[in-house]
């Protein structure tokens, strides 16, 4: 492909992806499967890496998430809420492992966590009290959804210690609640949600928090925004500290010595994921040591020290079938 053709193709891919992203992030109503979105996104990434001079600052590959809904106050994140780079097979993970080891000489362990398919949230605690909750938004500016998050039972209004911190995690809708919600919406002639992720996002971004309160949402907290003044030097220790503070973390996690061990963990979840009562769309692999993370750094959109392995598309269909069988 020559440069002119590439320019036209890049613009077309960007336009398609931007429309899909708008339906997904703003309307909470995806127009295509995630696997289709990921495939087209990957085509754009490949083309942009073949013609780096054609990458524009407004390309979807340079941006995070969606737009801010009208009706919500804006919250500026002191530390940006980023996305994650993706891996789709074992080869991608081996490449990731190689890259990491070139970027640091610190011995590497990987903390491996489930990739919860919900909406990213930031919770701010001041002197141990929950004062503000926000969506990721475009990564820099999110929506203030404090009132709505106060209705989510798993979010403590007070931590066990009087700390001032920002913690981050995923707010999700359990599979059972999703099925019940869609059944009742169908019965009353309302549009049904395409999946638990969109149902969670739609429920959290309600102007009336009484509606959110009825939606049976839950959370898993997986990170602390600013690790500098926090009593942990690794991701695995920080999850333990978050637990002790009274925040709900996901206990399905593993510290791995090698990328081979990471792969074994991923393989167990290809089957096991259907048994979970919440949806996951992959497995997140993070360099465990914070000083190694700092050395490895970030791209404009995502940390270089982490990657999300995305489950293959057929698995998504299996999950939908399993939900139907368990109703
Ligand atoms: P992402 O969802 O692939 O990954 C980043 C997010 O993972 C983080 O923001 C965080 O919220 C979440 N996460 C869950 N568990 C985590 C954990 N344990 N540790 C750290 N993070 C965790 O990236 P994204 O930028 O939010 O969205 C892109 C993805 O959204 C695409 O790959 C696609 O699958 C989907 N999408 C689909 C459509 C569509 O039309 N179907 C449109 C846009 C985006």
Tab-separated table of N, CA, C and O in Angstrom, residues 53-134:
chain	number	residue	atom	x	y	z
A	53	UNK	N	4.420	8.540	10.261
A	53	UNK	CA	4.253	9.971	9.955
A	53	UNK	C	2.780	10.323	9.716
A	53	UNK	O	2.404	11.496	9.704
A	54	UNK	N	1.921	9.305	9.559
A	54	UNK	CA	0.493	9.570	9.310
A	54	UNK	C	-0.349	9.534	10.588
A	54	UNK	O	-1.565	9.702	10.538
A	55	UNK	N	0.310	9.308	11.729
A	55	UNK	CA	-0.449	9.251	12.991
A	55	UNK	C	-0.808	10.675	13.418
A	55	UNK	O	0.070	11.511	13.593
A	56	UNK	N	-2.113	10.941	13.552
A	56	UNK	CA	-2.532	12.285	13.972
A	56	UNK	C	-2.830	12.269	15.470
A	56	UNK	O	-3.128	11.209	16.030
A	57	UNK	N	-2.758	13.456	16.110
A	57	UNK	CA	-2.946	13.487	17.567
A	57	UNK	C	-4.386	13.139	17.944
A	57	UNK	O	-4.655	12.739	19.065
A	58	UNK	N	-5.322	13.273	16.975
A	58	UNK	CA	-6.704	12.914	17.313
A	58	UNK	C	-7.055	11.498	16.876
A	58	UNK	O	-8.215	11.095	16.914
A	59	UNK	N	-6.045	10.719	16.478
A	59	UNK	CA	-6.336	9.316	16.121
A	59	UNK	C	-6.858	8.591	17.349
A	59	UNK	O	-6.417	8.860	18.474
A	60	UNK	N	-7.752	7.648	17.131
A	60	UNK	CA	-8.334	6.907	18.250
A	60	UNK	C	-7.259	6.095	19.000
A	60	UNK	O	-7.406	5.789	20.174
A	61	UNK	N	-6.152	5.817	18.318
A	61	UNK	CA	-5.065	5.078	18.983
A	61	UNK	C	-4.330	5.956	20.000
A	61	UNK	O	-3.545	5.459	20.793
A	62	UNK	N	-4.552	7.268	19.932
A	62	UNK	CA	-3.865	8.193	20.846
A	62	UNK	C	-4.793	8.686	21.953
A	62	UNK	O	-4.416	9.515	22.772
A	63	UNK	N	-6.041	8.193	21.949
A	63	UNK	CA	-7.016	8.699	22.921
A	63	UNK	C	-7.528	7.595	23.826
A	63	UNK	O	-7.497	6.427	23.474
A	64	UNK	N	-8.049	7.999	24.990
A	64	UNK	CA	-8.580	7.042	25.958
A	64	UNK	C	-10.081	7.247	26.085
A	64	UNK	O	-10.541	8.381	26.254
A	65	UNK	N	-10.831	6.155	26.023
A	65	UNK	CA	-12.248	6.153	26.404
A	65	UNK	C	-13.162	7.083	25.651
A	65	UNK	O	-12.982	7.315	24.454
A	66	UNK	N	-14.153	7.605	26.372
A	66	UNK	CA	-15.235	8.329	25.699
A	66	UNK	C	-15.369	9.769	26.116
A	66	UNK	O	-14.425	10.379	26.609
A	67	UNK	N	-16.591	10.280	25.871
A	67	UNK	CA	-16.857	11.693	26.188
A	67	UNK	C	-17.596	11.795	27.519
A	67	UNK	O	-18.127	10.822	28.011
A	68	UNK	N	-17.626	13.014	28.037
A	68	UNK	CA	-18.316	13.251	29.311
A	68	UNK	C	-19.800	13.510	29.019
A	68	UNK	O	-20.129	14.328	28.170
A	69	UNK	N	-20.671	12.815	29.749
A	69	UNK	CA	-22.108	13.037	29.537
A	69	UNK	C	-22.534	14.370	30.139
A	69	UNK	O	-22.062	14.752	31.212
A	70	UNK	N	-23.473	15.044	29.433
A	70	UNK	CA	-24.007	16.305	29.973
A	70	UNK	C	-24.780	15.982	31.252
A	70	UNK	O	-25.344	14.908	31.382
A	71	UNK	N	-24.787	16.903	32.184
A	71	UNK	CA	-25.560	16.671	33.407
A	71	UNK	C	-24.674	16.262	34.571
A	71	UNK	O	-25.095	16.295	35.713
A	72	UNK	N	-23.432	15.868	34.270
A	72	UNK	CA	-22.506	15.504	35.350
A	72	UNK	C	-21.433	16.580	35.504
A	72	UNK	O	-20.979	17.141	34.506
A	73	UNK	N	-21.032	16.820	36.748
A	73	UNK	CA	-19.898	17.712	36.942
A	73	UNK	C	-18.635	16.987	36.509
A	73	UNK	O	-18.564	15.758	36.566
A	74	UNK	N	-17.635	17.790	36.092
A	74	UNK	CA	-16.385	17.184	35.634
A	74	UNK	C	-15.414	17.045	36.794
A	74	UNK	O	-15.386	17.892	37.685
A	75	UNK	N	-14.598	15.988	36.739
A	75	UNK	CA	-13.555	15.782	37.750
A	75	UNK	C	-12.240	15.636	37.009
A	75	UNK	O	-12.136	14.821	36.088
A	76	UNK	N	-11.258	16.429	37.394
A	76	UNK	CA	-9.952	16.277	36.753
A	76	UNK	C	-9.127	15.271	37.550
A	76	UNK	O	-8.961	15.421	38.765
A	77	UNK	N	-8.643	14.232	36.890
A	77	UNK	CA	-7.837	13.231	37.585
A	77	UNK	C	-6.417	13.769	37.792
A	77	UNK	O	-5.763	14.149	36.816
A	78	UNK	N	-5.967	13.783	39.040
A	78	UNK	CA	-4.620	14.279	39.321
A	78	UNK	C	-3.588	13.409	38.596
A	78	UNK	O	-2.587	13.915	38.078
A	79	UNK	N	-3.854	12.133	38.544
A	79	UNK	CA	-3.000	11.205	37.781
A	79	UNK	C	-3.915	10.557	36.734
A	79	UNK	O	-4.985	10.046	37.087
A	80	UNK	N	-3.528	10.616	35.444
A	80	UNK	CA	-4.441	10.123	34.402
A	80	UNK	C	-4.872	8.670	34.620
A	80	UNK	O	-4.118	7.872	35.175
A	81	UNK	N	-6.104	8.366	34.201
A	81	UNK	CA	-6.585	6.978	34.235
A	81	UNK	C	-6.363	6.420	32.830
A	81	UNK	O	-6.978	6.887	31.876
A	82	UNK	N	-5.480	5.451	32.736
A	82	UNK	CA	-5.041	5.017	31.414
A	82	UNK	C	-5.788	3.788	30.925
A	82	UNK	O	-6.606	3.209	31.642
A	83	UNK	N	-5.471	3.403	29.690
A	83	UNK	CA	-6.022	2.177	29.115
A	83	UNK	C	-4.972	1.062	29.294
A	83	UNK	O	-4.009	1.239	30.046
A	84	UNK	N	-5.146	-0.046	28.622
A	84	UNK	CA	-4.148	-1.127	28.670
A	84	UNK	C	-3.870	-1.569	27.239
A	84	UNK	O	-4.786	-1.630	26.420
A	85	UNK	N	-2.613	-1.895	26.955
A	85	UNK	CA	-2.321	-2.508	25.658
A	85	UNK	C	-2.809	-3.946	25.691
A	85	UNK	O	-2.896	-4.556	26.764
A	86	UNK	N	-3.109	-4.475	24.516
A	86	UNK	CA	-3.712	-5.802	24.443
A	86	UNK	C	-2.760	-6.862	23.903
A	86	UNK	O	-1.897	-6.574	23.078
A	87	UNK	N	-2.981	-8.093	24.363
A	87	UNK	CA	-2.319	-9.275	23.784
A	87	UNK	C	-3.427	-10.233	23.392
A	87	UNK	O	-4.435	-10.339	24.102
A	88	UNK	N	-3.247	-10.923	22.266
A	88	UNK	CA	-4.319	-11.814	21.803
A	88	UNK	C	-3.895	-13.274	21.766
A	88	UNK	O	-4.701	-14.158	21.521
A	89	UNK	N	-2.584	-13.536	21.970
A	89	UNK	CA	-2.107	-14.915	21.938
A	89	UNK	C	-0.805	-15.016	22.732
A	89	UNK	O	-0.268	-14.007	23.206
A	90	UNK	N	-0.304	-16.266	22.823
A	90	UNK	CA	0.896	-16.482	23.633
A	90	UNK	C	2.095	-15.715	23.058
A	90	UNK	O	2.917	-15.174	23.801
A	91	UNK	N	2.160	-15.651	21.716
A	91	UNK	CA	3.272	-14.943	21.060
A	91	UNK	C	3.326	-13.483	21.512
A	91	UNK	O	4.418	-12.950	21.791
A	92	UNK	N	2.155	-12.836	21.613
A	92	UNK	CA	2.119	-11.429	22.049
A	92	UNK	C	2.670	-11.304	23.473
A	92	UNK	O	3.344	-10.327	23.806
A	93	UNK	N	2.384	-12.312	24.303
A	93	UNK	CA	2.867	-12.253	25.695
A	93	UNK	C	4.372	-12.457	25.767
A	93	UNK	O	5.065	-11.809	26.560
A	94	UNK	N	4.891	-13.353	24.913
A	94	UNK	CA	6.338	-13.577	24.896
A	94	UNK	C	7.054	-12.294	24.458
A	94	UNK	O	8.089	-11.930	25.012
A	95	UNK	N	6.465	-11.608	23.471
A	95	UNK	CA	7.035	-10.330	23.005
A	95	UNK	C	7.029	-9.299	24.141
A	95	UNK	O	7.996	-8.575	24.348
A	96	UNK	N	5.910	-9.247	24.857
A	96	UNK	CA	5.771	-8.320	25.996
A	96	UNK	C	6.878	-8.604	27.017
A	96	UNK	O	7.581	-7.692	27.470
A	97	UNK	N	7.061	-9.876	27.344
A	97	UNK	CA	8.069	-10.291	28.327
A	97	UNK	C	9.477	-9.855	27.879
A	97	UNK	O	10.267	-9.332	28.666
A	98	UNK	N	9.742	-10.029	26.572
A	98	UNK	CA	11.052	-9.629	26.021
A	98	UNK	C	11.253	-8.130	26.165
A	98	UNK	O	12.317	-7.661	26.576
A	99	UNK	N	10.202	-7.367	25.801
A	99	UNK	CA	10.272	-5.892	25.866
A	99	UNK	C	10.570	-5.449	27.291
A	99	UNK	O	11.439	-4.616	27.531
A	100	UNK	N	9.825	-6.053	28.247
A	100	UNK	CA	9.981	-5.677	29.655
A	100	UNK	C	11.431	-5.890	30.091
A	100	UNK	O	12.034	-5.025	30.739
A	101	UNK	N	11.976	-7.043	29.721
A	101	UNK	CA	13.318	-7.386	30.209
A	101	UNK	C	14.403	-6.533	29.561
A	101	UNK	O	15.496	-6.422	30.097
A	102	UNK	N	14.075	-5.923	28.409
A	102	UNK	CA	15.023	-4.982	27.797
A	102	UNK	C	14.984	-3.642	28.518
A	102	UNK	O	15.941	-2.895	28.524
A	103	UNK	N	13.822	-3.312	29.116
A	103	UNK	CA	13.628	-1.981	29.693
A	103	UNK	C	14.075	-1.866	31.148
A	103	UNK	O	14.169	-0.776	31.689
A	104	UNK	N	14.303	-3.009	31.804
A	104	UNK	CA	14.777	-2.956	33.189
A	104	UNK	C	15.666	-4.157	33.502
A	104	UNK	O	15.498	-5.218	32.898
A	105	UNK	N	16.572	-3.934	34.434
A	105	UNK	CA	17.414	-5.074	34.834
A	105	UNK	C	16.918	-5.646	36.169
A	105	UNK	O	17.469	-6.607	36.692
A	106	UNK	N	15.877	-5.034	36.729
A	106	UNK	CA	15.305	-5.539	37.983
A	106	UNK	C	14.633	-6.897	37.684
A	106	UNK	O	13.899	-7.011	36.698
A	107	UNK	N	14.890	-7.926	38.518
A	107	UNK	CA	14.254	-9.231	38.252
A	107	UNK	C	12.728	-9.105	38.253
A	107	UNK	O	12.161	-8.406	39.095
A	108	UNK	N	12.107	-9.772	37.286
A	108	UNK	CA	10.665	-9.549	37.061
A	108	UNK	C	9.788	-10.674	37.606
A	108	UNK	O	10.008	-11.854	37.333
A	109	UNK	N	8.786	-10.253	38.389
A	109	UNK	CA	7.666	-11.127	38.732
A	109	UNK	C	6.435	-10.441	38.147
A	109	UNK	O	6.376	-9.211	38.086
A	110	UNK	N	5.444	-11.261	37.767
A	110	UNK	CA	4.207	-10.677	37.231
A	110	UNK	C	3.045	-10.930	38.182
A	110	UNK	O	2.850	-12.056	38.631
A	111	UNK	N	2.297	-9.866	38.458
A	111	UNK	CA	1.054	-10.021	39.205
A	111	UNK	C	-0.044	-10.182	38.159
A	111	UNK	O	-0.178	-9.344	37.269
A	112	UNK	N	-0.795	-11.259	38.285
A	112	UNK	CA	-1.782	-11.576	37.266
A	112	UNK	C	-3.176	-11.472	37.882
A	112	UNK	O	-3.435	-12.058	38.937
A	113	UNK	N	-4.038	-10.683	37.247
A	113	UNK	CA	-5.376	-10.415	37.800
A	113	UNK	C	-6.436	-10.616	36.719
A	113	UNK	O	-6.129	-10.526	35.531
A	114	UNK	N	-7.660	-10.827	37.147
A	114	UNK	CA	-8.741	-10.952	36.168
A	114	UNK	C	-9.076	-9.568	35.615
A	114	UNK	O	-9.028	-8.572	36.346
A	115	UNK	N	-9.408	-9.535	34.336
A	115	UNK	CA	-9.808	-8.257	33.738
A	115	UNK	C	-11.334	-8.167	33.816
A	115	UNK	O	-12.059	-8.783	33.031
A	116	UNK	N	-11.785	-7.425	34.797
A	116	UNK	CA	-13.218	-7.310	35.075
A	116	UNK	C	-13.871	-6.452	33.996
A	116	UNK	O	-13.371	-5.361	33.681
A	117	UNK	N	-14.979	-6.934	33.440
A	117	UNK	CA	-15.617	-6.195	32.349
A	117	UNK	C	-16.705	-5.275	32.905
A	117	UNK	O	-17.886	-5.623	32.939
A	118	UNK	N	-16.280	-4.117	33.369
A	118	UNK	CA	-17.221	-3.144	33.924
A	118	UNK	C	-16.788	-1.760	33.512
A	118	UNK	O	-16.294	-1.552	32.404
A	119	UNK	N	-16.951	-0.820	34.428
A	119	UNK	CA	-16.595	0.575	34.146
A	119	UNK	C	-15.513	1.004	35.131
A	119	UNK	O	-15.659	0.775	36.341
A	120	UNK	N	-14.443	1.625	34.622
A	120	UNK	CA	-13.350	2.046	35.508
A	120	UNK	C	-13.805	3.215	36.381
A	120	UNK	O	-14.442	4.155	35.897
A	121	UNK	N	-13.470	3.139	37.675
A	121	UNK	CA	-13.850	4.229	38.581
A	121	UNK	C	-12.644	4.662	39.414
A	121	UNK	O	-11.727	3.873	39.659
A	122	UNK	N	-12.690	5.905	39.853
A	122	UNK	CA	-11.694	6.428	40.791
A	122	UNK	C	-12.436	6.821	42.067
A	122	UNK	O	-13.447	7.521	42.023
A	123	UNK	N	-11.949	6.346	43.215
A	123	UNK	CA	-12.569	6.704	44.497
A	123	UNK	C	-11.561	7.533	45.286
A	123	UNK	O	-10.420	7.103	45.482
A	124	UNK	N	-12.010	8.716	45.719
A	124	UNK	CA	-11.106	9.551	46.519
A	124	UNK	C	-11.534	9.516	47.980
A	124	UNK	O	-12.698	9.729	48.327
A	125	UNK	N	-10.575	9.204	48.841
A	125	UNK	CA	-10.798	9.218	50.290
A	125	UNK	C	-9.942	10.321	50.887
A	125	UNK	O	-8.761	10.451	50.547
A	126	UNK	N	-10.555	11.134	51.752
A	126	UNK	CA	-9.785	12.149	52.488
A	126	UNK	C	-9.905	11.854	53.965
A	126	UNK	O	-11.018	11.701	54.488
A	127	UNK	N	-8.761	11.726	54.624
A	127	UNK	CA	-8.722	11.322	56.041
A	127	UNK	C	-9.595	10.084	56.271
A	127	UNK	O	-10.306	9.978	57.274
A	128	UNK	N	-9.573	9.201	55.317
A	128	UNK	CA	-10.291	7.930	55.445
A	128	UNK	C	-11.748	7.976	55.040
A	128	UNK	O	-12.412	6.936	55.016
A	129	UNK	N	-12.275	9.165	54.666
A	129	UNK	CA	-13.695	9.253	54.312
A	129	UNK	C	-13.881	9.351	52.799
A	129	UNK	O	-13.146	10.097	52.128
A	130	UNK	N	-14.860	8.632	52.271
A	130	UNK	CA	-15.136	8.658	50.830
A	130	UNK	C	-15.725	10.022	50.458
A	130	UNK	O	-16.810	10.374	50.925
A	131	UNK	N	-14.997	10.791	49.635
A	131	UNK	CA	-15.474	12.138	49.310
A	131	UNK	C	-15.853	12.314	47.839
A	131	UNK	O	-16.645	13.186	47.498
A	132	UNK	N	-15.253	11.504	46.972
A	132	UNK	CA	-15.564	11.700	45.553
A	132	UNK	C	-15.337	10.436	44.734
A	132	UNK	O	-14.345	9.729	44.934
A	133	UNK	N	-16.281	10.173	43.833
A	133	UNK	CA	-16.132	9.039	42.922
A	133	UNK	C	-16.313	9.524	41.501
A	133	UNK	O	-17.172	10.370	41.223
A	134	UNK	N	-15.475	9.024	40.586
A	134	UNK	CA	-15.539	9.518	39.211
A	134	UNK	C	-15.339	8.389	38.205
A	134	UNK	O	-14.739	7.358	38.513
